[in-house]
PDB file of C-alpha atoms in Angstrom:
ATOM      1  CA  UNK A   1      -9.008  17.716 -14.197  1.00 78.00           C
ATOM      2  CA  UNK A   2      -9.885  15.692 -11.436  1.00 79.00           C
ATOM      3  CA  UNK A   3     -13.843  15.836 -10.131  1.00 93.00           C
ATOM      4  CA  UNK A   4     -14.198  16.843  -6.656  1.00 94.00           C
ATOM      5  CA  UNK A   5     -15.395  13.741  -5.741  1.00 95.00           C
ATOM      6  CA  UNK A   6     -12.135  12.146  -7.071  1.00 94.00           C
ATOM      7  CA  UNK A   7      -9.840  14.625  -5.125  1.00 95.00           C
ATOM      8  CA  UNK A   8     -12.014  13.986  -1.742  1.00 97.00           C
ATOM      9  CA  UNK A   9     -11.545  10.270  -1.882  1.00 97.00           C
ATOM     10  CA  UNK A  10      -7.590  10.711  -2.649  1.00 97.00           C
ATOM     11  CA  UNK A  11      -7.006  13.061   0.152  1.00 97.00           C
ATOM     12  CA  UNK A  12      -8.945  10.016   2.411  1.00 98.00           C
ATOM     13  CA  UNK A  13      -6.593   7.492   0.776  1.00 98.00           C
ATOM     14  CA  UNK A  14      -3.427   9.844   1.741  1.00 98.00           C
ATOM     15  CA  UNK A  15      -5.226  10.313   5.585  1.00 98.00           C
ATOM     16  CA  UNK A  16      -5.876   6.111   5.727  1.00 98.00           C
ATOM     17  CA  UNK A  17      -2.095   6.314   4.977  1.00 98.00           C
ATOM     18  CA  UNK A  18      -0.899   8.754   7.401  1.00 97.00           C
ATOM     19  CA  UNK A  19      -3.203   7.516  10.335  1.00 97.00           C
ATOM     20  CA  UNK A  20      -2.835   3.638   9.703  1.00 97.00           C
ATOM     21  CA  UNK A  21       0.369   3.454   8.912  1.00 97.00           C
ATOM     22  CA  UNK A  22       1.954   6.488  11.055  1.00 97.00           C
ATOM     23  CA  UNK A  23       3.597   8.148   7.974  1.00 97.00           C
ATOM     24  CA  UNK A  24       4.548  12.053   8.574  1.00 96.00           C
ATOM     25  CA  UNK A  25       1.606  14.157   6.903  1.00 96.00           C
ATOM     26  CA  UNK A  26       4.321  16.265   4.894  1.00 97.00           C
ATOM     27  CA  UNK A  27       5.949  13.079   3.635  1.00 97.00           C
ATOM     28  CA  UNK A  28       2.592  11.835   2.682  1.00 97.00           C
ATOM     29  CA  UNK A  29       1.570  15.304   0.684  1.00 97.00           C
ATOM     30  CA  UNK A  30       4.140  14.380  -1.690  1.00 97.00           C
ATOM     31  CA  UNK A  31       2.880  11.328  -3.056  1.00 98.00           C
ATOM     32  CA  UNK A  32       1.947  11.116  -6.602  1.00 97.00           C
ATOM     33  CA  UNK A  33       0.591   8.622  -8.622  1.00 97.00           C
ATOM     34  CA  UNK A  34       3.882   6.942  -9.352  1.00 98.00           C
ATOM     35  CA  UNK A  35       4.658   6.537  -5.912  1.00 98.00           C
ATOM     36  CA  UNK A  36       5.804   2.951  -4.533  1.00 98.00           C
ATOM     37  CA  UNK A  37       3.642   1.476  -1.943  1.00 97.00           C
ATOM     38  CA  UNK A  38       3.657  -1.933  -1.225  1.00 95.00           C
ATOM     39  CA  UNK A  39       7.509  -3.033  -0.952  1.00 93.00           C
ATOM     40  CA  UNK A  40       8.736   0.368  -0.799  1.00 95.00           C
ATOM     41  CA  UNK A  41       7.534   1.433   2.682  1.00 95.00           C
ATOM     42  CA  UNK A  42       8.653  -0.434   5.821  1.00 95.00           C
ATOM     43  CA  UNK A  43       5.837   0.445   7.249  1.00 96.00           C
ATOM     44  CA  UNK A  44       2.675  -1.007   4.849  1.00 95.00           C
ATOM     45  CA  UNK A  45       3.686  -4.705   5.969  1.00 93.00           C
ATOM     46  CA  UNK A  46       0.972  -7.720   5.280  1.00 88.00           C
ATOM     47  CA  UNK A  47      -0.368  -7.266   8.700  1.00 90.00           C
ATOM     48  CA  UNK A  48      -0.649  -3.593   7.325  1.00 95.00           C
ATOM     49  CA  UNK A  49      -2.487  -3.794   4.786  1.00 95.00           C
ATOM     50  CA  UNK A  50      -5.713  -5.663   6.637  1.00 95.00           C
ATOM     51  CA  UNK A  51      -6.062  -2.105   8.404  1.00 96.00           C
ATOM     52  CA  UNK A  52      -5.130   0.306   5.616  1.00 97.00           C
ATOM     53  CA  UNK A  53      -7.945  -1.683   3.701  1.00 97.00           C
ATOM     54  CA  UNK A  54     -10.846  -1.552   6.567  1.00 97.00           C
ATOM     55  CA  UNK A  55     -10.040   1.882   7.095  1.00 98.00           C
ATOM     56  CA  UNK A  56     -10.397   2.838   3.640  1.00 98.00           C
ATOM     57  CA  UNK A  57     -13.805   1.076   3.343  1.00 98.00           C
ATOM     58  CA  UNK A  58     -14.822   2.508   6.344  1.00 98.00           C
ATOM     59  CA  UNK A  59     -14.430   5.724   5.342  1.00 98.00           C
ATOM     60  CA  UNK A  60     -15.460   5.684   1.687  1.00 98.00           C
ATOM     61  CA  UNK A  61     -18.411   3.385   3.098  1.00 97.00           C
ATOM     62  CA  UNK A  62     -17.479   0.998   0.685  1.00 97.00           C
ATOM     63  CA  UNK A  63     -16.822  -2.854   0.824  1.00 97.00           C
ATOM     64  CA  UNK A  64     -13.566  -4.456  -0.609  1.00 97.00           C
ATOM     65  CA  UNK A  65     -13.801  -7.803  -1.498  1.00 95.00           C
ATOM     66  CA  UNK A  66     -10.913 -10.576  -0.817  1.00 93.00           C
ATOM     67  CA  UNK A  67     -10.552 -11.564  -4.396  1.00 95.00           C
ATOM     68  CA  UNK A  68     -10.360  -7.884  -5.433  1.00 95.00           C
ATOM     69  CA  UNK A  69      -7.053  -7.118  -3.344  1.00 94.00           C
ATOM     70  CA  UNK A  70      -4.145  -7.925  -5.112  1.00 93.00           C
ATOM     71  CA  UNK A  71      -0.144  -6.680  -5.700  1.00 91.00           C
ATOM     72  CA  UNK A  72      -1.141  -4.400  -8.634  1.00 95.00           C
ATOM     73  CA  UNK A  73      -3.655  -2.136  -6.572  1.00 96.00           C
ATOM     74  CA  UNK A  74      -1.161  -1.711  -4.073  1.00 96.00           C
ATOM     75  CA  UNK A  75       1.691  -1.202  -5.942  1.00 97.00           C
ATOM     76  CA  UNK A  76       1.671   2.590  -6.107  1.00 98.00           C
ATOM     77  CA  UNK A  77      -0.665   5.212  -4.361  1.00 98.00           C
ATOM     78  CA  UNK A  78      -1.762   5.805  -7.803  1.00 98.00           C
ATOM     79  CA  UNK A  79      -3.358   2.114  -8.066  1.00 98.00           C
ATOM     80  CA  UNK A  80      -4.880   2.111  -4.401  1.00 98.00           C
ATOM     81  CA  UNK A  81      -6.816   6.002  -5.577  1.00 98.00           C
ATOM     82  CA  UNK A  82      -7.469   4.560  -8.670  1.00 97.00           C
ATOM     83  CA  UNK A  83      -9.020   1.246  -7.127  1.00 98.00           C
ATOM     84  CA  UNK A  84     -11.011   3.427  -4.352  1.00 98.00           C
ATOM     85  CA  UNK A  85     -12.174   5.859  -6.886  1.00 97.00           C
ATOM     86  CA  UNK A  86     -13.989   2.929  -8.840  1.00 96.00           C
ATOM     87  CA  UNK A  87     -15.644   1.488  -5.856  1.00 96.00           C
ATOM     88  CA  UNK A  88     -16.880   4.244  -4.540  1.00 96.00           C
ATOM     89  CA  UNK A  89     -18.129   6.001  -7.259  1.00 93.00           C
ATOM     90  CA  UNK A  90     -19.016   2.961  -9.327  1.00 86.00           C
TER      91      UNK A  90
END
């Protein structure tokens, strides 16, 4: 059972997702943790990701550091909740 917390800073992630990257809210409502990010949607490109990451720290008012962004956190919507989760609840 997920905390509250944890379920408030997933539904941001899924809202970073469908406002940065343009995705269709119902399309986005079915991702679970298992779900492909990086190199499965067209849309989160490398030029993508900058804003999908400044957004999220915005947001979560928490700061992402350069060394801590790698393939594995945004391999699957699972990693990048997971990752956010951390930081912003320590």
């Amino acid at each position: 059972m997920k905390s509250a917390e944890a379920v408030e800073i997933e539904d941001t992630v899924r809202a970073v997702l469908r406002d940065i990257l343009g995705l269709q809210p119902e399309r986005v409502a079915t991702f679970d943790d298992n779900t492909p990010l990086f190199g499965a949607l067209p849309e989160l490109d490398s030029m993508a990701v900058a804003g999908l990451l400044t957004e999220i720290e915005d947001r979560l008012g928490i700061i992402i550091d350069d060394d801590e962004v790698d393939g594995e956190m945004l391999e699957s919507f699972g990693n990048l909740v997971g990752f956010a989760t951390a930081k912003a609840l320590g």
